[in-house]
Tab-separated table of C-alpha atoms and ligand atoms in Angstrom:
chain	number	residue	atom	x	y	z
A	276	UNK	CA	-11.069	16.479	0.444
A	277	UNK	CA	-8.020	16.258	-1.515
A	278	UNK	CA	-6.524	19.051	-3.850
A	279	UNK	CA	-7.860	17.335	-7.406
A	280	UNK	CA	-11.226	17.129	-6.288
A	281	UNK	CA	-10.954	20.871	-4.815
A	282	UNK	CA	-10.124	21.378	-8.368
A	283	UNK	CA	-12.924	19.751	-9.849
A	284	UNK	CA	-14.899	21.763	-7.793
A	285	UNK	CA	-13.711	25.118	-8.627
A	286	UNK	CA	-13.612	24.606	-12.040
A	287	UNK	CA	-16.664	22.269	-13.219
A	288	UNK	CA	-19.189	21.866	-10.166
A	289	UNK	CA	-19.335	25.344	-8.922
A	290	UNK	CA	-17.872	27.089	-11.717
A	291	UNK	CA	-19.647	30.049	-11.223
A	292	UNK	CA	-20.148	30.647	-7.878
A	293	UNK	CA	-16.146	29.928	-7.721
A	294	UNK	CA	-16.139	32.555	-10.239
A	295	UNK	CA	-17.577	35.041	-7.700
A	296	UNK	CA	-16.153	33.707	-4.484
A	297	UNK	CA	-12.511	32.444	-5.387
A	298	UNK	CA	-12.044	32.868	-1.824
A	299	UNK	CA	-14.835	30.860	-0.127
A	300	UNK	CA	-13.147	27.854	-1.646
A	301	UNK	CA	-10.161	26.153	0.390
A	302	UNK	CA	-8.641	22.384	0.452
A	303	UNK	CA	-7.799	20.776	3.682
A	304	UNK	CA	-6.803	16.901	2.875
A	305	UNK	CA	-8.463	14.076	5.347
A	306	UNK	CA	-6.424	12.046	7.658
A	307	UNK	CA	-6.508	9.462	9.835
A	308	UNK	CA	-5.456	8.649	13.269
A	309	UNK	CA	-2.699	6.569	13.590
A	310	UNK	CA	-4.204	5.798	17.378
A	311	UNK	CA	-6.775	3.328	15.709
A	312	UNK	CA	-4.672	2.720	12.822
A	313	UNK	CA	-1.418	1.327	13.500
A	314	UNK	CA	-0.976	1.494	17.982
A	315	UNK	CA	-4.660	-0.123	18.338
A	316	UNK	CA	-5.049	-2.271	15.685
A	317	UNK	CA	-1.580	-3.805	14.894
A	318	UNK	CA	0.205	-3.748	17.672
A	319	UNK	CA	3.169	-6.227	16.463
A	320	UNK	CA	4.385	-3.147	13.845
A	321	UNK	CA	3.394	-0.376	16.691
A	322	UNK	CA	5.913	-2.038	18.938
A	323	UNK	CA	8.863	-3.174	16.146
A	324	UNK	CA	8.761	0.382	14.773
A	325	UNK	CA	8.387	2.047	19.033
A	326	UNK	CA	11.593	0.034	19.580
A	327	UNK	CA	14.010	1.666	16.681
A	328	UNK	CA	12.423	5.051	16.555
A	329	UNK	CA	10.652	5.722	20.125
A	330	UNK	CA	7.322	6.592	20.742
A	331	UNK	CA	7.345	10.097	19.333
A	332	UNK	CA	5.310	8.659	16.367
A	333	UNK	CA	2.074	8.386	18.263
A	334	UNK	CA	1.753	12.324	19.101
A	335	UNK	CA	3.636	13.585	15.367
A	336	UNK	CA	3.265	11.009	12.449
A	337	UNK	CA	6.541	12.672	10.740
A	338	UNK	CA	8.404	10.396	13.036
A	339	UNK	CA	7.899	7.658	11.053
A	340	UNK	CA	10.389	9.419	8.722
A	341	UNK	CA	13.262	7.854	10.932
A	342	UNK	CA	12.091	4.290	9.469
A	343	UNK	CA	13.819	5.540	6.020
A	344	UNK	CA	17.445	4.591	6.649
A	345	UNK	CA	15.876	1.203	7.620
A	346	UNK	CA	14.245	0.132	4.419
A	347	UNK	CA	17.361	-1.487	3.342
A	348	UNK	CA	18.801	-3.160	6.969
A	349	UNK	CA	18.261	-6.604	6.046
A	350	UNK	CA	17.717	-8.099	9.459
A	351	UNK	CA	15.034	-4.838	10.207
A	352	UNK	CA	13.355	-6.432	6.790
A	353	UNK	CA	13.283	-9.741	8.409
A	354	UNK	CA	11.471	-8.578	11.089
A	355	UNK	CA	9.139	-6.608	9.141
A	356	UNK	CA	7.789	-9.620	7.244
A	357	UNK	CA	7.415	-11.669	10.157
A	358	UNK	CA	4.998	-9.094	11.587
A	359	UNK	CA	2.925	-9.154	8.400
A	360	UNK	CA	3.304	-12.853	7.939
A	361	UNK	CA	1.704	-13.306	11.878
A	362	UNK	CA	-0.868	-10.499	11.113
A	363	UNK	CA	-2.350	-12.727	7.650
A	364	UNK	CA	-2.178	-16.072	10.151
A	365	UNK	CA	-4.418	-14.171	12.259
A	366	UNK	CA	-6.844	-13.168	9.124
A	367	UNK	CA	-6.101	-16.503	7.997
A	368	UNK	CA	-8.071	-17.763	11.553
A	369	UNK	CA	-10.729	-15.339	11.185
A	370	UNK	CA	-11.789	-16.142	7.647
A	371	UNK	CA	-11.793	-20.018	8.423
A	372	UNK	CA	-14.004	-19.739	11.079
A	373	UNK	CA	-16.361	-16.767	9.631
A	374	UNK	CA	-16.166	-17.706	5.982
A	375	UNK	CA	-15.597	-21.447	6.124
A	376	UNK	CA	-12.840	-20.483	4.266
A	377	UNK	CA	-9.111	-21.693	3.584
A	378	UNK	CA	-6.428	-19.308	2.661
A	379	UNK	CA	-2.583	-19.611	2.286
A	380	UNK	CA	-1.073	-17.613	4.236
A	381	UNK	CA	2.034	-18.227	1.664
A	382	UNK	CA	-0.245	-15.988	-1.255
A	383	UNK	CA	0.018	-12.405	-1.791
A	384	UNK	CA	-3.136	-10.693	0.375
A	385	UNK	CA	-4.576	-8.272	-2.450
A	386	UNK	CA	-7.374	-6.162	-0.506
A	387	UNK	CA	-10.410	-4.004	-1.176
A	388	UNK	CA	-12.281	-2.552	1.185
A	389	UNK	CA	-14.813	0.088	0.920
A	390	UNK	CA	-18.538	0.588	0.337
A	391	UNK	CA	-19.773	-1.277	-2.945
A	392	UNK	CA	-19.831	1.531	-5.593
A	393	UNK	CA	-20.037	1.571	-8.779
A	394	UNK	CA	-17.205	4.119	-9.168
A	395	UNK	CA	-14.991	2.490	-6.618
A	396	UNK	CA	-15.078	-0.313	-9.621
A	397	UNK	CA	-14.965	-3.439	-7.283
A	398	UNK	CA	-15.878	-4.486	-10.739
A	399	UNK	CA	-12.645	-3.775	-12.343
A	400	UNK	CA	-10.760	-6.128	-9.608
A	401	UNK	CA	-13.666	-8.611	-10.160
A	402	UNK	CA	-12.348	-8.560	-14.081
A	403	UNK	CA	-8.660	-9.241	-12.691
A	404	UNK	CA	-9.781	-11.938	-11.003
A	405	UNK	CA	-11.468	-13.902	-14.175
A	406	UNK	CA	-8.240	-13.103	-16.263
A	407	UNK	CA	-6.145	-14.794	-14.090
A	408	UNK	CA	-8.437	-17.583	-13.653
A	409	UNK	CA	-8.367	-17.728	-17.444
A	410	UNK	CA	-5.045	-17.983	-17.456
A	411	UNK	CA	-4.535	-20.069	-14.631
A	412	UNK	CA	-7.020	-22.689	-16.351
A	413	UNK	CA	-5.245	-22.487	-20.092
A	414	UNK	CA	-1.660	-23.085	-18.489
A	415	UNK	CA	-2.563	-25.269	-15.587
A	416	UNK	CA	1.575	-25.753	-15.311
A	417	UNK	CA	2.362	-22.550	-15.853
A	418	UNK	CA	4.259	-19.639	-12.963
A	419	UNK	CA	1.638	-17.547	-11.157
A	420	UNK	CA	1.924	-16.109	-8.225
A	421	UNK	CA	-0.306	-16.953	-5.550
A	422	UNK	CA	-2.784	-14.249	-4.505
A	423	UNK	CA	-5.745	-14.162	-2.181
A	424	UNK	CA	-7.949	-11.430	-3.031
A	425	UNK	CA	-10.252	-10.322	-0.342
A	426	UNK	CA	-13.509	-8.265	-0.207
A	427	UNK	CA	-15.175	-6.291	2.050
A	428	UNK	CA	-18.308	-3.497	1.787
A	429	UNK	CA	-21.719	-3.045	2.437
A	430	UNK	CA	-23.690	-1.609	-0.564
A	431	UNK	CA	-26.674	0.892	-0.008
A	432	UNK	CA	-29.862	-0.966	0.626
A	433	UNK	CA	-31.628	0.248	-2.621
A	434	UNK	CA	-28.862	0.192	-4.771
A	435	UNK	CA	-29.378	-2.507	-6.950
A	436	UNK	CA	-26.272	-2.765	-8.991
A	437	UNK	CA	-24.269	-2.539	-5.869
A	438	UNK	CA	-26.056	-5.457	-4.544
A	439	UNK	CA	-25.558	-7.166	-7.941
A	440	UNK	CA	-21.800	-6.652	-7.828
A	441	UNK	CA	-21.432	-8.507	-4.312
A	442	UNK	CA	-23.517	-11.410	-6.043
A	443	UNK	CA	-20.983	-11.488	-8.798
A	444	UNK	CA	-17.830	-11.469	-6.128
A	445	UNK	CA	-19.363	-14.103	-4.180
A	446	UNK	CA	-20.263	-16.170	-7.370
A	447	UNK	CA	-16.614	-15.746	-8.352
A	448	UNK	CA	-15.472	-16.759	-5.492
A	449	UNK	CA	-17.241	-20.112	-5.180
A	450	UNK	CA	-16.073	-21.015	-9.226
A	451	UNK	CA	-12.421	-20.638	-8.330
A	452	UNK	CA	-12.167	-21.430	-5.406
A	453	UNK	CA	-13.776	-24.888	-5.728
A	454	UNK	CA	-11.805	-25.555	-8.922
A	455	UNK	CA	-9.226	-28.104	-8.557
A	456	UNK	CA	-7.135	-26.924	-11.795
A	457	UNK	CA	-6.981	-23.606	-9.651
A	458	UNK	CA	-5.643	-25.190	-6.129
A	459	UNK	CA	-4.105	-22.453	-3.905
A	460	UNK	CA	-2.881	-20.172	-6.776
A	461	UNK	CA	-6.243	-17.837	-6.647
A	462	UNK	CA	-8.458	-17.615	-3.653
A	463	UNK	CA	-11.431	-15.119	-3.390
A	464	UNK	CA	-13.386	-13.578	-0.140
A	465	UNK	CA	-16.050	-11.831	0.431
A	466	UNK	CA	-16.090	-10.913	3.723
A	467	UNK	CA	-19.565	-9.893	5.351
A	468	UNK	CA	-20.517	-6.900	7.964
A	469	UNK	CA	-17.479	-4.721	6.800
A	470	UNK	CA	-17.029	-2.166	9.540
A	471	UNK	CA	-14.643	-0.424	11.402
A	472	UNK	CA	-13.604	-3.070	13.828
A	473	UNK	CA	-13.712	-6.015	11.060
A	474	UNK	CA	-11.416	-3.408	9.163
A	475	UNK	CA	-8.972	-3.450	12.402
A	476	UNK	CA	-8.390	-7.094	11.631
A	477	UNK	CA	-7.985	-7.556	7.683
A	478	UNK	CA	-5.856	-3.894	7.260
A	479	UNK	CA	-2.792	-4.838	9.547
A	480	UNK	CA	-2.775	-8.125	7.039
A	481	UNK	CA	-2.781	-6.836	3.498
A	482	UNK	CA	-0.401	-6.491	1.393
A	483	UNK	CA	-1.970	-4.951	-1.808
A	484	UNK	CA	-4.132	-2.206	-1.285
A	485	UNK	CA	-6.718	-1.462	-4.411
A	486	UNK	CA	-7.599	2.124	-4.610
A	487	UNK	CA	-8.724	1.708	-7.811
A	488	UNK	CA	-12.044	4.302	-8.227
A	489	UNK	CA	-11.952	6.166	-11.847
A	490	UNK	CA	-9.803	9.217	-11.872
A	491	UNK	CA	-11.881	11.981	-10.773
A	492	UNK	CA	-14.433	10.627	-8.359
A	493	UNK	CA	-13.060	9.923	-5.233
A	494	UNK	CA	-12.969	13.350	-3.201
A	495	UNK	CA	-10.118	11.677	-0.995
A	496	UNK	CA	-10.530	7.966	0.503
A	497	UNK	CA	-9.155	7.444	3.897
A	498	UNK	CA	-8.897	3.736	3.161
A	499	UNK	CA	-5.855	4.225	0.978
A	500	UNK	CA	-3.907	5.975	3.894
A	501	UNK	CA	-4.768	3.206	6.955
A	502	UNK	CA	-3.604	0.653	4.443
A	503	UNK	CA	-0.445	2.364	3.553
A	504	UNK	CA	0.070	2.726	7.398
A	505	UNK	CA	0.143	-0.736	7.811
A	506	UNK	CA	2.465	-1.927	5.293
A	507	UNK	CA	0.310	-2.145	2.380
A	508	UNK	CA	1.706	-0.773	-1.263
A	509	UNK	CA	-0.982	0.606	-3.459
A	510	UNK	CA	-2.603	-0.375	-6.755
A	511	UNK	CA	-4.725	2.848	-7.719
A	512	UNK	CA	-5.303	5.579	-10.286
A	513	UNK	CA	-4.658	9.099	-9.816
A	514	UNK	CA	-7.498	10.176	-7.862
A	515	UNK	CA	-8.179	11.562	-4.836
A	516	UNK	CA	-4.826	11.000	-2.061
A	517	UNK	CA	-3.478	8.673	-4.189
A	518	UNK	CA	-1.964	11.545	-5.795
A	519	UNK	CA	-0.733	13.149	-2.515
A	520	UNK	CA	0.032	9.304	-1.460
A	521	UNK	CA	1.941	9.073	-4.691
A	522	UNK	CA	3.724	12.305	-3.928
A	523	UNK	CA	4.594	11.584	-0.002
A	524	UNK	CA	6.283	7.838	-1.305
A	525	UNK	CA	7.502	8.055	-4.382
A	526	UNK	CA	6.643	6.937	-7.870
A	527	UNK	CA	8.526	3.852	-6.975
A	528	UNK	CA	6.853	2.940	-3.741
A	529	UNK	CA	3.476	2.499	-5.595
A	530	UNK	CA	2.253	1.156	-8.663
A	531	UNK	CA	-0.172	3.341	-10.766
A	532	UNK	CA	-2.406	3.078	-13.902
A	533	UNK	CA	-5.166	4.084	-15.812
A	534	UNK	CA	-6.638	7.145	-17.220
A	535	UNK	CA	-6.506	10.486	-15.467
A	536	UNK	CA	-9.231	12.683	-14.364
A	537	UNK	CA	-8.338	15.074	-17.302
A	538	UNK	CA	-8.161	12.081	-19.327
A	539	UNK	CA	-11.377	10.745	-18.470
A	540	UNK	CA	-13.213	13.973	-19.400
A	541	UNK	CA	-11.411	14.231	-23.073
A	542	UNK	CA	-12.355	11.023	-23.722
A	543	UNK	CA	-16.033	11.086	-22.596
A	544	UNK	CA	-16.187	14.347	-24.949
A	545	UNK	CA	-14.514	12.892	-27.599
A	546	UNK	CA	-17.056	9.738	-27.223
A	547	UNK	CA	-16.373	6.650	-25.714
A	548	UNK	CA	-16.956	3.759	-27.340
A	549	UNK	CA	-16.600	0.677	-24.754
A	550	UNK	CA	-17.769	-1.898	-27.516
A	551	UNK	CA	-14.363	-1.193	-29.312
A	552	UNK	CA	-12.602	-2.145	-26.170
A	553	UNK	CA	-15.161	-5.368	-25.610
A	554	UNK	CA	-13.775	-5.950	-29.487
A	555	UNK	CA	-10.171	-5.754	-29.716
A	556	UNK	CA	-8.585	-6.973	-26.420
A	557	UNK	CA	-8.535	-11.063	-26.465
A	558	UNK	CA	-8.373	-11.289	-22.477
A	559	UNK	CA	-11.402	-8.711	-21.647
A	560	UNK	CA	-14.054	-10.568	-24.113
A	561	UNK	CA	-13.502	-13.517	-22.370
A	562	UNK	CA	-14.104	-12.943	-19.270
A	563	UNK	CA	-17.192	-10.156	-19.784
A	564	UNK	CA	-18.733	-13.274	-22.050
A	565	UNK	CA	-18.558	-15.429	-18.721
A	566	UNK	CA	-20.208	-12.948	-16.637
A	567	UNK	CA	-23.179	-12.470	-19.263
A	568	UNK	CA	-23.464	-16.124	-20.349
A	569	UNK	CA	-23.920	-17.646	-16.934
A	570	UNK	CA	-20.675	-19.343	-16.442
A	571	UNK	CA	-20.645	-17.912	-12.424
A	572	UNK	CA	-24.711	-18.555	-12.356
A	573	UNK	CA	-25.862	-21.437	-13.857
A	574	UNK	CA	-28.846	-21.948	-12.480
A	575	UNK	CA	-29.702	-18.251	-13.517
A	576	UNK	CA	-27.601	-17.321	-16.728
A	577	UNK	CA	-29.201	-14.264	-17.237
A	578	UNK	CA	-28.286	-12.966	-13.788
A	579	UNK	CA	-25.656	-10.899	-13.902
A	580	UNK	CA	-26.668	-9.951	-17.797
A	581	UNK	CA	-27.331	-5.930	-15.987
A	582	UNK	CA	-24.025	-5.448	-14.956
A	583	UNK	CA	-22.691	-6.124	-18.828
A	584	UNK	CA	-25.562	-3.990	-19.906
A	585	UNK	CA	-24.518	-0.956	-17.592
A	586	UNK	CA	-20.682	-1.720	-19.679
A	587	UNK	CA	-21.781	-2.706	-23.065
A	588	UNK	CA	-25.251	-0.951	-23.672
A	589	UNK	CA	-25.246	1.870	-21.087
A	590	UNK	CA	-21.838	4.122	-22.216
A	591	UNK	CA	-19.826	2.508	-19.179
A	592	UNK	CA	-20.240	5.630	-16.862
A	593	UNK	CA	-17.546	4.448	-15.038
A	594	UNK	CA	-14.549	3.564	-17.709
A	595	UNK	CA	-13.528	0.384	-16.575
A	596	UNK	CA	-13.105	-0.629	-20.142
A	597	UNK	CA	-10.903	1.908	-20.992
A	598	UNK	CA	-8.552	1.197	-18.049
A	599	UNK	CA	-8.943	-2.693	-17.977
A	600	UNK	CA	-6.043	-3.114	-19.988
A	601	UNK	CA	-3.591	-0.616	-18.024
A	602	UNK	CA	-4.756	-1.791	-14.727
A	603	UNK	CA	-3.778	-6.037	-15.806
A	604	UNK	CA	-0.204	-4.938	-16.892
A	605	UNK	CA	0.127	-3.198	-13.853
A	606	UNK	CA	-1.215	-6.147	-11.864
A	607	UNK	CA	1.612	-8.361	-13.899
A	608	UNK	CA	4.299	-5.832	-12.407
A	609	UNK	CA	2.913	-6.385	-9.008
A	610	UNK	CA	2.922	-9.469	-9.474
A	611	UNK	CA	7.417	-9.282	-10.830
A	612	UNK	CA	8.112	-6.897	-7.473
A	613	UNK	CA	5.993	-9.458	-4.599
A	614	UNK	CA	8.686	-12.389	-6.113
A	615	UNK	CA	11.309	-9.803	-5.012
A	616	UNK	CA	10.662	-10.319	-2.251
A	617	UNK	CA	13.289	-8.029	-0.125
A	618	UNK	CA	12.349	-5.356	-2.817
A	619	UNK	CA	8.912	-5.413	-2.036
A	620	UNK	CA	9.564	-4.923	1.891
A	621	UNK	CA	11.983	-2.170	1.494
A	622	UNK	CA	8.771	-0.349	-0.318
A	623	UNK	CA	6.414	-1.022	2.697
A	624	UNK	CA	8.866	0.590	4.653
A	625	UNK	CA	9.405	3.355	2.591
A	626	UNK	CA	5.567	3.582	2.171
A	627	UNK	CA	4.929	3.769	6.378
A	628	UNK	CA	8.077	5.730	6.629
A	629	UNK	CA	6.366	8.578	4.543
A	630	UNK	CA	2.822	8.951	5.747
A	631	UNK	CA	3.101	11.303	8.365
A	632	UNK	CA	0.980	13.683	6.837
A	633	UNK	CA	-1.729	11.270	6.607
A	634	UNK	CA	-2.134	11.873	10.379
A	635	UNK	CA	-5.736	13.553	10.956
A	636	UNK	CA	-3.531	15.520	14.154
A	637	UNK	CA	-2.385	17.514	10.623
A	638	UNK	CA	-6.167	17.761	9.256
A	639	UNK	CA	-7.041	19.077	12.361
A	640	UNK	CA	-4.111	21.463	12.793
A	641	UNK	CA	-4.784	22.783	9.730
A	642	UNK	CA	-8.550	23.232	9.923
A	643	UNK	CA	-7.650	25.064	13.237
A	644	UNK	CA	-4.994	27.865	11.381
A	645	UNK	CA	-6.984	28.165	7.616
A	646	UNK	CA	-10.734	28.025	8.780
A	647	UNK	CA	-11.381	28.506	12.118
A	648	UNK	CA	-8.195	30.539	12.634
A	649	UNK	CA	-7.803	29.495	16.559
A	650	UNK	CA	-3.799	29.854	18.089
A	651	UNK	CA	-2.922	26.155	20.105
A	652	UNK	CA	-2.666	26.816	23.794
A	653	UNK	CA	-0.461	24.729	25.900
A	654	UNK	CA	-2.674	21.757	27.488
A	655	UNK	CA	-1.665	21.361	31.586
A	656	UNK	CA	-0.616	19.009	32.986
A	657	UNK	CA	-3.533	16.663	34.719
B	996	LIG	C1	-11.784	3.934	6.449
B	996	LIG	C2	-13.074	3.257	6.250
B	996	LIG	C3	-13.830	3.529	5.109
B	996	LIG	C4	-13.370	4.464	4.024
B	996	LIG	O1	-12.699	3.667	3.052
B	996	LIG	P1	-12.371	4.251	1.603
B	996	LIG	O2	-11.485	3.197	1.005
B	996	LIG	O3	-11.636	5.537	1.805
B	996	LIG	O4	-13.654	4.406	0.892
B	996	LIG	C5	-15.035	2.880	4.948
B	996	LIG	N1	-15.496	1.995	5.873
B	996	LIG	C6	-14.787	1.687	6.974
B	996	LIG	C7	-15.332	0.685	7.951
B	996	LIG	C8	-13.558	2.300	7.218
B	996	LIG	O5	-12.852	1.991	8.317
């Protein structure tokens, strides 16, 4: 859990019983092992980033901190890309012979991969993906950049919604990527079973990683840390360890929008009014309009009508409507640093460089000093 969400516990949750027992109440952030998530599962970077700094990264993640005065060594770059550019040929494989699926490996790999949750707002990307196919389709000559957006998740068996939302992305995905105006300029994947050793494949390949859950409801996400590990820059709100992801890279090394969790809770008091949103923005009625009227399911238009419902009729629980405007400009700025292209691998550096304390070894030291208050003892030698 990460320091916000200790927050939001102290001071809305468990108000009282915080109130009584300030001192019962203590925030250790998750981690991740960079074992599985860089040495195991992307072994190209493991061994580029062993061979400048050693191998003292594997037992102390701060290492990587030695990576910083490379960002900007141009042939170091070079080598950089070609690692990620071998890692999405690899995906590339995998999703034509799993999903039946082309991708250009030339395209900007935007990922999200998590359970399907409503406040993880797979939904909110899904919207992304409609503008720029509305776009795409009004200036059919126009400059876009290239993206592949992929999906992976597994929603709860009786959550309905959930279930509806993977319809939607799969629906989606079939419109654009069968349209010929659209060619290789948008591609969309779902791809099934997401698990641990499917995420060991489509991590090391990403490039964009969408941490996009509404400010205030994700207690940390470990997702957002393996993807920064590998290379990835982030798209998210600040929630959760994007914050402390935020503060370990850099404003600069990671591209943030939307409401905050503070935010989020004025406005809900002040009443939110999605419909007003729905009204006034000229790219957003659009594409909800498609959803409802059966444009993705026309053999069953009133299909996804639920999930505009749940936005429209329902109070949006969730606020995508309130950040769907923030979260496209900051898409377009992605979209100005990937064309840049040296600029954009300096940041992946910076952001591996600076996620040492990411490492669970940290979690776990800590836990071991604040709760269960145990000294380390030197391990023999076998
Ligand atoms: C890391 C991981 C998660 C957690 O992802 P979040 O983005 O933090 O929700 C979920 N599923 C799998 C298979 C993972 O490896």
């Amino acid at each position: 859990m990460t320091e916000l969400h200790t927050n939001i516990l102290k001071h809305h949750i468990f108000r009282d019983f915080y109130e009584f027992y300030p001192e019962r109440f203590s925030s250790i952030t998750n981690g991740i092992t960079q074992r599985r998530w860089l040495k195991l599962c992307n072994p190209r970077l493991a061994q580029l980033i062993t061979e400048h700094i050693g191998e003292g990264w594997i037992t102390d993640l701060y290492e990587l901190k030695k990576l910083v005065p490379l960002a900007e060594d141009r042939s170091f770059q070079k080598e950089w890309q070609k690692i990620k550019r071998e890692n999405k040929e690899d995906l590339a494989e995998y999703v034509a012979q799993y999903n039946q699926n082309h991708v250009d490996v030339n395209s900007m790999f935007d990922v999200q991969v998590k359970r399907i949750h409503e406040y993880k707002r797979q939904l909110l990307n899904v919207l992304h993906i409609i503008t720029l196919y509305n776009r795409i389709r009004a200036h059919p000559d126009g400059d876009f950049m290239p993206r592949t957006i992929l999906f992976g998740g597994k929603a709860a068996p009786e959550y309905r919604m959930a279930k509806l939302i993977i319809k939607l992305i799969s629906s989606v995905a079939d419109a654009v990527n069968r349209d010929p105006l659209i060619g290789d300029r948008l591609k969309v994947v779902f791809l099934a079973n997401y698990r641990v050793s499917l995420a060991q494949k489509i991590i090391p390949a990403a490039e964009l990683s969408e941490q996009i859950s509404t400010a205030g409801t994700e207690a940390s996400g470990t997702g957002n840390m393996k993807l920064a590990l590998n290379g990835a820059l982030t798209i998210g709100t600040l929630d959760g360890a994007n914050i402390e992801i935020r503060d370990e890279v850099g404003n600069e090394n990671i591209f943030i929008f939307g409401l905050t969790a503070d935010e989020i809770l004025t406005l809900k008091s002040e009443g939110y009014h999605p419909l007003d949103y729905y009204e006034s923005n000229p790219e957003l009625k659009p594409t909800l309009d498609m959803i409802g009227n059966g444009y993705f399911s026309p053999q069953q238009p009133q299909l996804f009508q639920p999930i505009i419902d749940a936005l429209l009729r329902y109070g949006d629980h969730y606020c995508l409507l309130a950040d769907f405007a923030s979260y496209i400009r900051c898409q377009r700025e992605v979209d100005e640093i990937y064309k840049r292209q040296q600029e954009w691998t300096k940041r992946s550096i910076l952001n591996v460089a600076n996620m040492g304390r990411f490492s669970s070894d940290r979690t776990v030291g800590e836990y071991a000093e604040k709760i269960w208050k145990l000294k380390p003892v030197p391990v023999p030698d076998a």
